[in-house]
XYZ file of C-alpha atoms in Angstrom:
578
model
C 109.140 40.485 -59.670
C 112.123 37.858 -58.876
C 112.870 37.726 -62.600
C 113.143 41.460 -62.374
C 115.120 42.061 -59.710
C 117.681 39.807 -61.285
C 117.679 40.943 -64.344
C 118.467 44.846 -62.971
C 121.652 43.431 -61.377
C 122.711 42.513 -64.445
C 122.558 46.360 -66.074
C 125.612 48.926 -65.647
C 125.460 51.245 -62.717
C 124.010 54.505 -65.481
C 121.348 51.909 -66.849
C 120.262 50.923 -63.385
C 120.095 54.706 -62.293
C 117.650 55.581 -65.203
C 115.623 52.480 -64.415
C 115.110 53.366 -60.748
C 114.552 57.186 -61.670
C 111.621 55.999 -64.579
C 110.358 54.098 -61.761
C 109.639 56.897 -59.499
C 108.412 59.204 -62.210
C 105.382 60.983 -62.056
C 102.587 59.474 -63.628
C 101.734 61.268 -67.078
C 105.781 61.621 -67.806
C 106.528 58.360 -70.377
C 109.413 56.326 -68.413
C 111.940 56.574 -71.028
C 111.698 60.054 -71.184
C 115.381 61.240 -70.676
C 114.421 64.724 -71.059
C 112.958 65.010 -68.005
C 114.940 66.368 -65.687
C 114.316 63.941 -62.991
C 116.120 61.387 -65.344
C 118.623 63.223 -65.717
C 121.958 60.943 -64.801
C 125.775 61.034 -65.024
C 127.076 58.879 -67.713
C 129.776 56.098 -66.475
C 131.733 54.083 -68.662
C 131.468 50.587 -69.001
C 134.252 47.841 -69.312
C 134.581 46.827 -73.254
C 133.414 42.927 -71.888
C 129.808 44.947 -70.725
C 129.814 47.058 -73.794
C 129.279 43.659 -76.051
C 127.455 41.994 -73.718
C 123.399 41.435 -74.686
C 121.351 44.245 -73.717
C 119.314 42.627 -70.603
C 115.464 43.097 -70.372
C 114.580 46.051 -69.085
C 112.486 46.223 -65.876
C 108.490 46.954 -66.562
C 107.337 50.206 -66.404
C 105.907 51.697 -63.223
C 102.262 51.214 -63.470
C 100.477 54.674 -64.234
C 99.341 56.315 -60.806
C 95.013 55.797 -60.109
C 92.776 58.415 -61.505
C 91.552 60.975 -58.796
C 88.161 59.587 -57.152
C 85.309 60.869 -58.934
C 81.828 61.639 -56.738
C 79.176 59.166 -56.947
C 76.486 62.007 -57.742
C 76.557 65.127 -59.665
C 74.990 66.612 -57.120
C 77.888 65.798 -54.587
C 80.144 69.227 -54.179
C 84.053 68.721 -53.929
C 85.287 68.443 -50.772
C 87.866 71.109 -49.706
C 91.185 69.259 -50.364
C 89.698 68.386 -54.154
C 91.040 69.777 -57.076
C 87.779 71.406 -57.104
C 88.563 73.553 -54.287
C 90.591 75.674 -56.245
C 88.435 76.531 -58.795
C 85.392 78.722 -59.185
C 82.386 78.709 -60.924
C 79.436 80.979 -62.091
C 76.184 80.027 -60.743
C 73.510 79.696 -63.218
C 70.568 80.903 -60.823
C 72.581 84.511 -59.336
C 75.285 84.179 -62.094
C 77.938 85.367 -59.011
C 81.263 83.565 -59.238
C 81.803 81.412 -56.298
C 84.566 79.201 -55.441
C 83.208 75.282 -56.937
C 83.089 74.088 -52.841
C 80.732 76.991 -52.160
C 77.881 75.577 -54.033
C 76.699 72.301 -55.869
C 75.724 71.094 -59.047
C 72.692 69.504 -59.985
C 72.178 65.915 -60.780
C 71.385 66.724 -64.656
C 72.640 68.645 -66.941
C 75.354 70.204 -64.309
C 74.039 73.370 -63.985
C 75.982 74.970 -60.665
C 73.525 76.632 -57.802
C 75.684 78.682 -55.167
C 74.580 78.385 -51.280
C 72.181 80.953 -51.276
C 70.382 80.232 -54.378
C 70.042 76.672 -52.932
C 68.252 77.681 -50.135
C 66.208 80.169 -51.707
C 64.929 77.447 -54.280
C 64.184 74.915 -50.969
C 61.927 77.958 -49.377
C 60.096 78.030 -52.526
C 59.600 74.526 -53.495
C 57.857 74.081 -49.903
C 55.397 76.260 -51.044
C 55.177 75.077 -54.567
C 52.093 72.837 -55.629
C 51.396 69.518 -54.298
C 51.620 67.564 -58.623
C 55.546 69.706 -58.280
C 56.309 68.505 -54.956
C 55.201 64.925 -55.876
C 56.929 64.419 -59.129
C 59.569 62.931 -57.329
C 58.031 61.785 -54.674
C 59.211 65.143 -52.276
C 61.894 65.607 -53.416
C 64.049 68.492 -55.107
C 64.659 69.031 -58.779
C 66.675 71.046 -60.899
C 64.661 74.202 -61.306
C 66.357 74.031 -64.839
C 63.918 71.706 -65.177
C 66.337 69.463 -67.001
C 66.426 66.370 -65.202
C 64.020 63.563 -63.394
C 66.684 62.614 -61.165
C 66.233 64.787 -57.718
C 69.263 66.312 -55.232
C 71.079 64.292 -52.963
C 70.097 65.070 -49.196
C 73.788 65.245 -48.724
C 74.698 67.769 -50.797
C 71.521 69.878 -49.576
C 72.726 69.250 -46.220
C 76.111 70.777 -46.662
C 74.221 74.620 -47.819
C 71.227 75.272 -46.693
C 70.336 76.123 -42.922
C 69.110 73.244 -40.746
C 65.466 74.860 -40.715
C 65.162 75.511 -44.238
C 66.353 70.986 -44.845
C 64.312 70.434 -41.825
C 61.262 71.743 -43.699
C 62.451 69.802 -46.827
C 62.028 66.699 -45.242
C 58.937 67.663 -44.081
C 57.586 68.080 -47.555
C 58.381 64.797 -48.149
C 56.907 63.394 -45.426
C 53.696 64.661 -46.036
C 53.857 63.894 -50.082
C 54.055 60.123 -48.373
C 51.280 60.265 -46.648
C 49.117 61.464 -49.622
C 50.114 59.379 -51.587
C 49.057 56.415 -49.341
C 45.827 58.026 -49.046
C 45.306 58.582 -52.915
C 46.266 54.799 -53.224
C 43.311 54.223 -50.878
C 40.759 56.398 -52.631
C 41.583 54.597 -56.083
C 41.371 51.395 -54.458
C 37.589 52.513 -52.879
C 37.030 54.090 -56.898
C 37.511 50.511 -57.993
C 35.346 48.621 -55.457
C 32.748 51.254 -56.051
C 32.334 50.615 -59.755
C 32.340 46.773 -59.231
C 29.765 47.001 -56.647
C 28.046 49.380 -59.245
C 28.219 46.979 -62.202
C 27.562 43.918 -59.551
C 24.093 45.283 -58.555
C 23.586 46.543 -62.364
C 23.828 42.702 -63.509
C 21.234 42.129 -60.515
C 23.052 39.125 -59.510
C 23.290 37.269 -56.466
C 20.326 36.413 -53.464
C 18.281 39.675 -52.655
C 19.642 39.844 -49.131
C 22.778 40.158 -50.592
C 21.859 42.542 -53.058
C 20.535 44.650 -50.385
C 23.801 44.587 -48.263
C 26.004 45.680 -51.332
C 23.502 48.496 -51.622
C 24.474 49.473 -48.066
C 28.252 48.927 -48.824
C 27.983 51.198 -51.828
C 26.751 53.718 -49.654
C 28.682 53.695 -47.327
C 31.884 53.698 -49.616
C 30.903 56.330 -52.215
C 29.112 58.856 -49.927
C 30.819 58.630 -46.448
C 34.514 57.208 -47.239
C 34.857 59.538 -50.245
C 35.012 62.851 -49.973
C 33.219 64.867 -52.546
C 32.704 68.280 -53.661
C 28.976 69.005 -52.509
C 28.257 70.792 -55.752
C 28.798 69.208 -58.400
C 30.240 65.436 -56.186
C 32.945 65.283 -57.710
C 35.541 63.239 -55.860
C 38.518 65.114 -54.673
C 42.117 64.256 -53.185
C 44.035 66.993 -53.301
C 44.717 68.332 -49.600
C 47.307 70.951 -49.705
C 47.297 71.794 -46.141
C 44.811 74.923 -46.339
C 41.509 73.968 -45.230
C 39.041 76.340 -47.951
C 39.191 73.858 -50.784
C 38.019 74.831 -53.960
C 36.717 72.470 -56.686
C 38.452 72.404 -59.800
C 35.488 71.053 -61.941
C 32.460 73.503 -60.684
C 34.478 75.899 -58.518
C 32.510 75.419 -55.429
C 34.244 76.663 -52.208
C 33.919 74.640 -49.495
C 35.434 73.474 -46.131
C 37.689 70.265 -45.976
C 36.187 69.461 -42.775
C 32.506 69.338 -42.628
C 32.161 70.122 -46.810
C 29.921 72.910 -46.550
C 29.498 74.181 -49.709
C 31.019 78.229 -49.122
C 30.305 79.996 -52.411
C 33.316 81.125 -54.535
C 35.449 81.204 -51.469
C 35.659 79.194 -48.372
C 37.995 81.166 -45.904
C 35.275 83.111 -44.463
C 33.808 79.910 -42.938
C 36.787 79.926 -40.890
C 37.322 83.423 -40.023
C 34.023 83.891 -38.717
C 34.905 81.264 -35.793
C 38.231 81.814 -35.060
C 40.139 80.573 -37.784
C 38.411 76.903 -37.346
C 35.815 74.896 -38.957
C 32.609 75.433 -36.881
C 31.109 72.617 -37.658
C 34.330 69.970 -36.535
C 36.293 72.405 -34.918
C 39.861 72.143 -37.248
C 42.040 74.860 -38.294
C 42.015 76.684 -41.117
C 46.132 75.692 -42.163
C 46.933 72.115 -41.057
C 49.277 69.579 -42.213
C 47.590 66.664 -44.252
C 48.107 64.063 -41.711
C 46.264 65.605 -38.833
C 43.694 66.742 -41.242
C 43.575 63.225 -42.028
C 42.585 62.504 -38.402
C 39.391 64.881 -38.227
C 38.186 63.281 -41.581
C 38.713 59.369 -39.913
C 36.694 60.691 -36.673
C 34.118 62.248 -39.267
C 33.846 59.585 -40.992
C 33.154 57.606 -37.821
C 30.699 59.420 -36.448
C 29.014 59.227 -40.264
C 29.097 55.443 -40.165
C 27.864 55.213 -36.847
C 24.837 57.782 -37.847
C 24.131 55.209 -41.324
C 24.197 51.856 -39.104
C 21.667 53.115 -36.463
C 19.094 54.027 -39.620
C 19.634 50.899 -40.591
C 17.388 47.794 -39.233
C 18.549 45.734 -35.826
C 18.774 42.292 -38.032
C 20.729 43.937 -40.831
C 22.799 46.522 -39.093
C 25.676 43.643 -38.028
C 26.052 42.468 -41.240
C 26.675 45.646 -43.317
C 28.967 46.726 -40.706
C 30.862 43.107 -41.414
C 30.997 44.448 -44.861
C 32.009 47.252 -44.415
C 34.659 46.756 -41.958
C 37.431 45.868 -44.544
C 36.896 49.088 -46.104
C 37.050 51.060 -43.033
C 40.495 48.937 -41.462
C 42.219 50.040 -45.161
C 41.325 53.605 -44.635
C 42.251 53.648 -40.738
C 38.965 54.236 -39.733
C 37.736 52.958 -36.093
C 34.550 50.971 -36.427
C 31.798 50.895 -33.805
C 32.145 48.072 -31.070
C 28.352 48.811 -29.575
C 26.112 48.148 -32.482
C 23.005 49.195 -30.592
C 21.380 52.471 -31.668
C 21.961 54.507 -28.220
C 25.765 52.886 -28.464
C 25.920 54.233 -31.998
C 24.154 58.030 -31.897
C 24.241 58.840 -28.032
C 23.036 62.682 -29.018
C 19.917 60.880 -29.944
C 19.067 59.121 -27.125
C 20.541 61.780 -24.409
C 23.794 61.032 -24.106
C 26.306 64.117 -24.940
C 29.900 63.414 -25.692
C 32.027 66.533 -24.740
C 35.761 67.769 -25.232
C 36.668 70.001 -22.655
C 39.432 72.454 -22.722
C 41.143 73.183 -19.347
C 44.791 74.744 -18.755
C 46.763 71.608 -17.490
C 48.276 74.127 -14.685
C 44.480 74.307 -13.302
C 43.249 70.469 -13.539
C 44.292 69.986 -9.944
C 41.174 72.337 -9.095
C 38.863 69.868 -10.327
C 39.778 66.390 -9.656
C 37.573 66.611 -6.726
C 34.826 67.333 -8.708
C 36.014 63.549 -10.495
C 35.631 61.968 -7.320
C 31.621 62.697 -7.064
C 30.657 62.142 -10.730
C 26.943 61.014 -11.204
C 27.147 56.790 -12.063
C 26.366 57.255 -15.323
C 28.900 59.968 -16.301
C 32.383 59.702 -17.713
C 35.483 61.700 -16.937
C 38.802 61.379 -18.849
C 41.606 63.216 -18.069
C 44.964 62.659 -19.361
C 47.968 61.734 -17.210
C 50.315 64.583 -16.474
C 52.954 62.367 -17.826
C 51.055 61.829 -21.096
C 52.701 62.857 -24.686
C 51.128 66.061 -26.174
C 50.859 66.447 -29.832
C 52.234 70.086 -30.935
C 50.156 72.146 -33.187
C 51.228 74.994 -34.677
C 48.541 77.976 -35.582
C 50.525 78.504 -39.456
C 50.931 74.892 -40.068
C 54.976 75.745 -39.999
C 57.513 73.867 -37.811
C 57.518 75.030 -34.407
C 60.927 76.259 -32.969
C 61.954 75.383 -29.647
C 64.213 77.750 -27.974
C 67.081 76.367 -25.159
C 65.569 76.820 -21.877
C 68.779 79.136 -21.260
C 68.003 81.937 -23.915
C 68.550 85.116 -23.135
C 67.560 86.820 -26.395
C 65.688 84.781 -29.247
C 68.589 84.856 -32.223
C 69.452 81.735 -34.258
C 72.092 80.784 -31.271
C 69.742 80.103 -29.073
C 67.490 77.792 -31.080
C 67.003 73.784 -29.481
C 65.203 72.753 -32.442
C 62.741 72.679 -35.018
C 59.910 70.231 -34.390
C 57.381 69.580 -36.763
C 53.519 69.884 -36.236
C 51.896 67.253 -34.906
C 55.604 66.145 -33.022
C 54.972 64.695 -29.838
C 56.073 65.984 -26.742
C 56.171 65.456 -23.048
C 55.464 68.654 -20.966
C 58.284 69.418 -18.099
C 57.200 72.352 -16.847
C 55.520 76.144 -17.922
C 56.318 79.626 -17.742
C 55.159 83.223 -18.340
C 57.351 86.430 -19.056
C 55.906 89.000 -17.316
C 56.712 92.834 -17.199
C 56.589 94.574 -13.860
C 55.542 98.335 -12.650
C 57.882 101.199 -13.319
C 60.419 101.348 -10.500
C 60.065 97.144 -10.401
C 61.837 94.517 -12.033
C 61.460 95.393 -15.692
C 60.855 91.874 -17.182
C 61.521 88.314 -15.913
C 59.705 84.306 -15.939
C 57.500 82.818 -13.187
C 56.316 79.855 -13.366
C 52.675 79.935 -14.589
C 51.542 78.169 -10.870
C 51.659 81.440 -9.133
C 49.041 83.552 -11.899
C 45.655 83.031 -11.110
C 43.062 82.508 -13.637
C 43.705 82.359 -17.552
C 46.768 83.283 -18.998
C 46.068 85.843 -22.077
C 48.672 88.062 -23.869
C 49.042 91.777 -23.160
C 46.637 91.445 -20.214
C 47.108 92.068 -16.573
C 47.427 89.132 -14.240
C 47.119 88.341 -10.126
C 50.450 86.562 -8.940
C 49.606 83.906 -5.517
C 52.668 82.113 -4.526
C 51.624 78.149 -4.571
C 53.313 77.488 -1.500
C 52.371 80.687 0.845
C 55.832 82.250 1.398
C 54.382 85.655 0.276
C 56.103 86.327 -2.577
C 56.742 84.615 -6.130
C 60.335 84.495 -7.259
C 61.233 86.024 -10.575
C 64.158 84.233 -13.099
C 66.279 85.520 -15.961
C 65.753 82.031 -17.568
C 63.609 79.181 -17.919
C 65.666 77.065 -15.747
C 65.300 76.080 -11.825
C 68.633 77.760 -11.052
C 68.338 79.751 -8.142
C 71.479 81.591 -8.047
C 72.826 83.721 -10.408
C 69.614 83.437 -12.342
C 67.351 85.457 -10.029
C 66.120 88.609 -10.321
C 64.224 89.238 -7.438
C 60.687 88.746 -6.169
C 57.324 90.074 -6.754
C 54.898 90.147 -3.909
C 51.257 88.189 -3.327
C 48.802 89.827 -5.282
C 50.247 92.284 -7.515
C 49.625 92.622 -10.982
C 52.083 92.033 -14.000
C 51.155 91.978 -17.619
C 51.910 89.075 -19.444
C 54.458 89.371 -22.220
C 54.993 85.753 -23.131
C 53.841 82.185 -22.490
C 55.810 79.042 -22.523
C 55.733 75.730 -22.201
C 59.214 73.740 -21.288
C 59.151 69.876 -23.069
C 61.418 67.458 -23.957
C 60.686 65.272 -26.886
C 62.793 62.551 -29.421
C 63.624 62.256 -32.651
C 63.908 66.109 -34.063
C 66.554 68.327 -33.405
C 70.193 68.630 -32.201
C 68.882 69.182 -28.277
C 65.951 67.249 -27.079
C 64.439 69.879 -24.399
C 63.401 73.653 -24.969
C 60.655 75.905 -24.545
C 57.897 76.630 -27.234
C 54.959 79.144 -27.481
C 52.047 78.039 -25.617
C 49.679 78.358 -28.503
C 51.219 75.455 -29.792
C 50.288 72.909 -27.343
C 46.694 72.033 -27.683
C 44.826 71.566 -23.966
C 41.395 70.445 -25.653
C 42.032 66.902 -24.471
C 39.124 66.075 -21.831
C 36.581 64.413 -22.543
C 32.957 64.156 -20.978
C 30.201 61.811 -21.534
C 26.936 61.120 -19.507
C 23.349 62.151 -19.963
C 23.063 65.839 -21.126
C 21.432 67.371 -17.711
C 24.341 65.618 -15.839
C 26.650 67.155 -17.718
C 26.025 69.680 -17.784
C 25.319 70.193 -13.875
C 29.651 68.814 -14.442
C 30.525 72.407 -16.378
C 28.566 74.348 -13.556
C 31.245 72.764 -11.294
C 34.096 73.051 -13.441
C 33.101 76.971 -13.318
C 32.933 77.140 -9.749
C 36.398 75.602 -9.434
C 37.777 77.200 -11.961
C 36.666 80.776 -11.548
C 35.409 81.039 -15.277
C 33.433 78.959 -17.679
C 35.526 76.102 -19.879
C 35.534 75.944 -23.685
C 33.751 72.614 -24.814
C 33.135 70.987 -28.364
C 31.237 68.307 -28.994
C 32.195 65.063 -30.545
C 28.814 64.056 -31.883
C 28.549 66.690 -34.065
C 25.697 68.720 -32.746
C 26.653 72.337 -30.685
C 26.115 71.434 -26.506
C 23.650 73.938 -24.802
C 25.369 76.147 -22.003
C 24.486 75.204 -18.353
C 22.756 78.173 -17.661
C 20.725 77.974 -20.934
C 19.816 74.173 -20.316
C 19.229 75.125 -16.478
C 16.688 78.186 -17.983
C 14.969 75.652 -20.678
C 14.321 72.773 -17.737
C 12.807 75.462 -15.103
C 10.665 77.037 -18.127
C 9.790 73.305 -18.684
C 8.849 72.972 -15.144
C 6.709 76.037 -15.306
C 4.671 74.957 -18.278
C 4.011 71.547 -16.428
C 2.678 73.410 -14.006
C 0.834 75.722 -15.554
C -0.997 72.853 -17.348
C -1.950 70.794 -14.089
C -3.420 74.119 -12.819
């Protein structure tokens, strides 16, 4: 640059002109263009010594301005100070003309998908079979079906609604997790044909041979799921629970696999929309469906190993214990056989259902438990997983709303999210003449909460009346409405529950529907009679009888059935020695 510098003090004041002007050109206009018009220069006239004087090197040329920064993806729209901003394009799903920053293109061929199309084609590919959504591995496609490479999040990011991606990333989620699961069921296929040829080659001691029998069992007709028809092995879980078998066409439940006919929905819908055998919903996602089958398949094992005799039972569960840790399944610690069927030998295992606003009724009831029964009840401070009846995410509305438009939406959290609960709360709508609508916290209703139905208010701490908010917030002020008296009667519009939670969302508190916090966590364990003498007191407490399901499989008797069968007992015994 030194050399260059000298040599332009060497050129005559027009030549040095040009040379600075060429310089400075735009890039794309060749520097000795003297047409241009920013070269354009007065002419001077030299002294005759300059005029025969060598013509000096001319300086380099300015170097050619850098190209304009291409994006790293097709996918990737132009931002709005690009070139791209300025021009439109026709999209190939709607064929509108949009402006290029008002849609993206896909990672292919290029075809261009406005906003709306974008979203449109997200809403459907949730929905879309499980072998579409997996082809790349949960993620989107061009639905011009020309290309294996899938959409950027980015760029989804940018034009569809936060729901609509929120759901999108759900998808792929759950495509993870079966796919995990699939890996395991090919990996249990494999062991299950080398066990298979193993004991076909009749090799090895016969004690052994006998525990790989056990092992082979256990693998192929407890781990694996099978249609019961035709037993066919099956993997594909798409979230509805009334599977049907694409070799035979059996309909059956996902759950217990009950073989249903042609079609298995009506094994739900006859008990609620739930499995009445092990109690899951019809629509789940495929990781908490994942969880009944693993306590299934529990109770299963524990059923096999108690058939099985004292001095061989360790050993095939040794065996077998590999198999279970790769599948996540829980194996037995008590090997005896009332450790490993308690139903047999007396012992019931319950799940009790209990609104959390009412447990404080019966922890004195915990207090003067029979020795040999169990009561678990969790922590208020424990996480709740969410649940949603439709298997969509759950929405989560500020505890400030008002109204219920997209404004006033905390966040979307997925099924199965956990949450800690804060607080609850019940719309209610008054008499004529009264306040026409307004929240109270669910403490002051007494007995269950139902929709559409009339309920008593009781103010928790005796003051007479129960104080009526605009919002689900503590705010005292501006928020009140007014108060409803001791005893009157409201009908119940809405339930809530207030949470706070991590991970999902742009706010991490809200309220969500009631429904969609499960309350079936209790559990009770003890001899049946005691037991069930425990319900009798739960209804006395609670003012109605509890909802129980029972983890060993078999449907609990009522206490006033079990009291009727044990004083008809009573009389027969004494009937006899008479």
């Amino acid at each position: 640059m030194k050399e260059g510098s000298a040599a332009d003090a060497e050129l005559p004041g027009s030549v040095t002109s040009a040379v600075s002007a060429a310089a400075a050109a735009p890039a794309g206009i060749p520097a000795g263009d003297v047409s241009a018009p920013a070269l354009t220069v007065p002419e001077a006239k030299a002294p005759p010594e300059e005029l025969h004087a060598p013509p000096a090197p001319l300086a380099p040329p300015a170097p050619p301005a850098p190209p304009a920064a291409v994006p790293t993806s097709h996918s990737e729209a132009p931002a709005p100070g690009d070139a791209g901003a300025k021009e439109s394009r026709d999209c190939d799903c709607c064929f509108d003309n949009v402006p290029a920053t008002d849609g993206v293109s896909c990672p292919g061929k290029a075809h261009f998908f406005c906003g709306p199309c974008l979203a449109n084609f997200l809403e459907a590919f949730k929905t879309s079979e499980y072998a579409e959504q997996k082809k790349a591995k949960g993620r989107a496609l061009c639905p011009m079906k020309d290309s294996d490479t899938p959409f950027g999040d980015g760029a989804l990011a940018v034009f569809v609604p936060q729901d609509v991606f929120d759901e999108y990333l759900q998808i792929r989620i759950k495509v993870a997790e079966q796919s995990i699961q699939e890996e395991f069921e090919k990996e249990n296929s494999a062991k299950i044909e080398e066990l298979k040829e193993k004991l076909a080659k009749a090799t090895g001691s016969g004690e052994q041979l006998e525990l790989d029998k056990h092992r082979l069992k256990i693998i192929d007709d407890i781990f694996t799921l099978k249609c019961p028809r035709c037993k066919m092995a099956f993997l594909d879980y798409d979230n509805c629970s009334a599977i049907s078998c694409s070799a035979c066409k059996c309909g059956f439940c996902s759950f217990c696999l009950e073989d249903c006919g042609k079609d298995a929905h009506s094994h739900f819908y006859k008990n609620g929309s739930k499995c009445p055998n092990e109690g899951g919903p019809l629509f789940v996602p495929h990781n908490v469906w994942q969880g009944y089958q693993n306590a299934r398949k529990e109770r299963l094992l524990c059923e096999y190993l108690a058939g099985l005799p004292d001095e061989m039972r360790k050993k095939v569960a040794d065996l077998a214990a590999p198999d279970a840790k790769d599948l996540g399944i829980e194996m037995p610690q008590d090997l005896s056989a009332a450790g490993l069927m308690p139903e047999a030998h007396g012992i019931q295992r319950l799940k009790v259902t209990i609104p959390r606003r009412m447990r404080g009724l019966i922890l004195p009831v915990k207090k003067d438990l029979p020795s040999k029964v169990e009561l678990k009840i969790p922590e208020p401070s424990a996480t709740v997983r969410l649940c949603s009846p439709m298997l969509a995410p759950i929405v989560a509305w500020k505890v400030t709303a008002t109204s219920f438009g997209k404004s006033s939406i905390a966040a979307h959290l997925p099924t199965d999210h956990q949450v800690k609960i804060e607080d609850e709360w019940v719309e209610c709508r008054g008499a004529k003449g009264d306040i026409a609508k307004g929240l109270i916290k669910a403490k002051h209703i007494v007995g269950m909460i139902s929709l559409g139905k009339d309920v008593t208010l009781k103010e928790a701490n005796g003051c007479g009346s129960v104080l009526v908010r605009k919002t689900a917030t503590q705010d005292e002020g501006k928020n009140a409405l007014g108060y409803w008296d001791d005893g009157k009667k409201v009908k119940v519009v809405n339930h809530w529950i207030e949470c706070s939670w991590e991970g999902a969302g742009p706010l991490k508190r809200g309220i969500v529907q009631a429904n969609c916090v499960p309350e079936n966590d209790i559990v009770l364990r003890g001899p049946e009679e005691d037991c069930q003498a425990v319900l009798k007191l739960f209804k006395a407490k609670l003012g109605f009888d509890v909802e129980v399901f029972s983890l060993g499989g078999a449907k609990p008797k009522a206490a006033g059935k079990a009291k009727a069968a044990k004083a008809k007992a009573k009389g027969k015994a004494k009937a006899k020695a008479g």
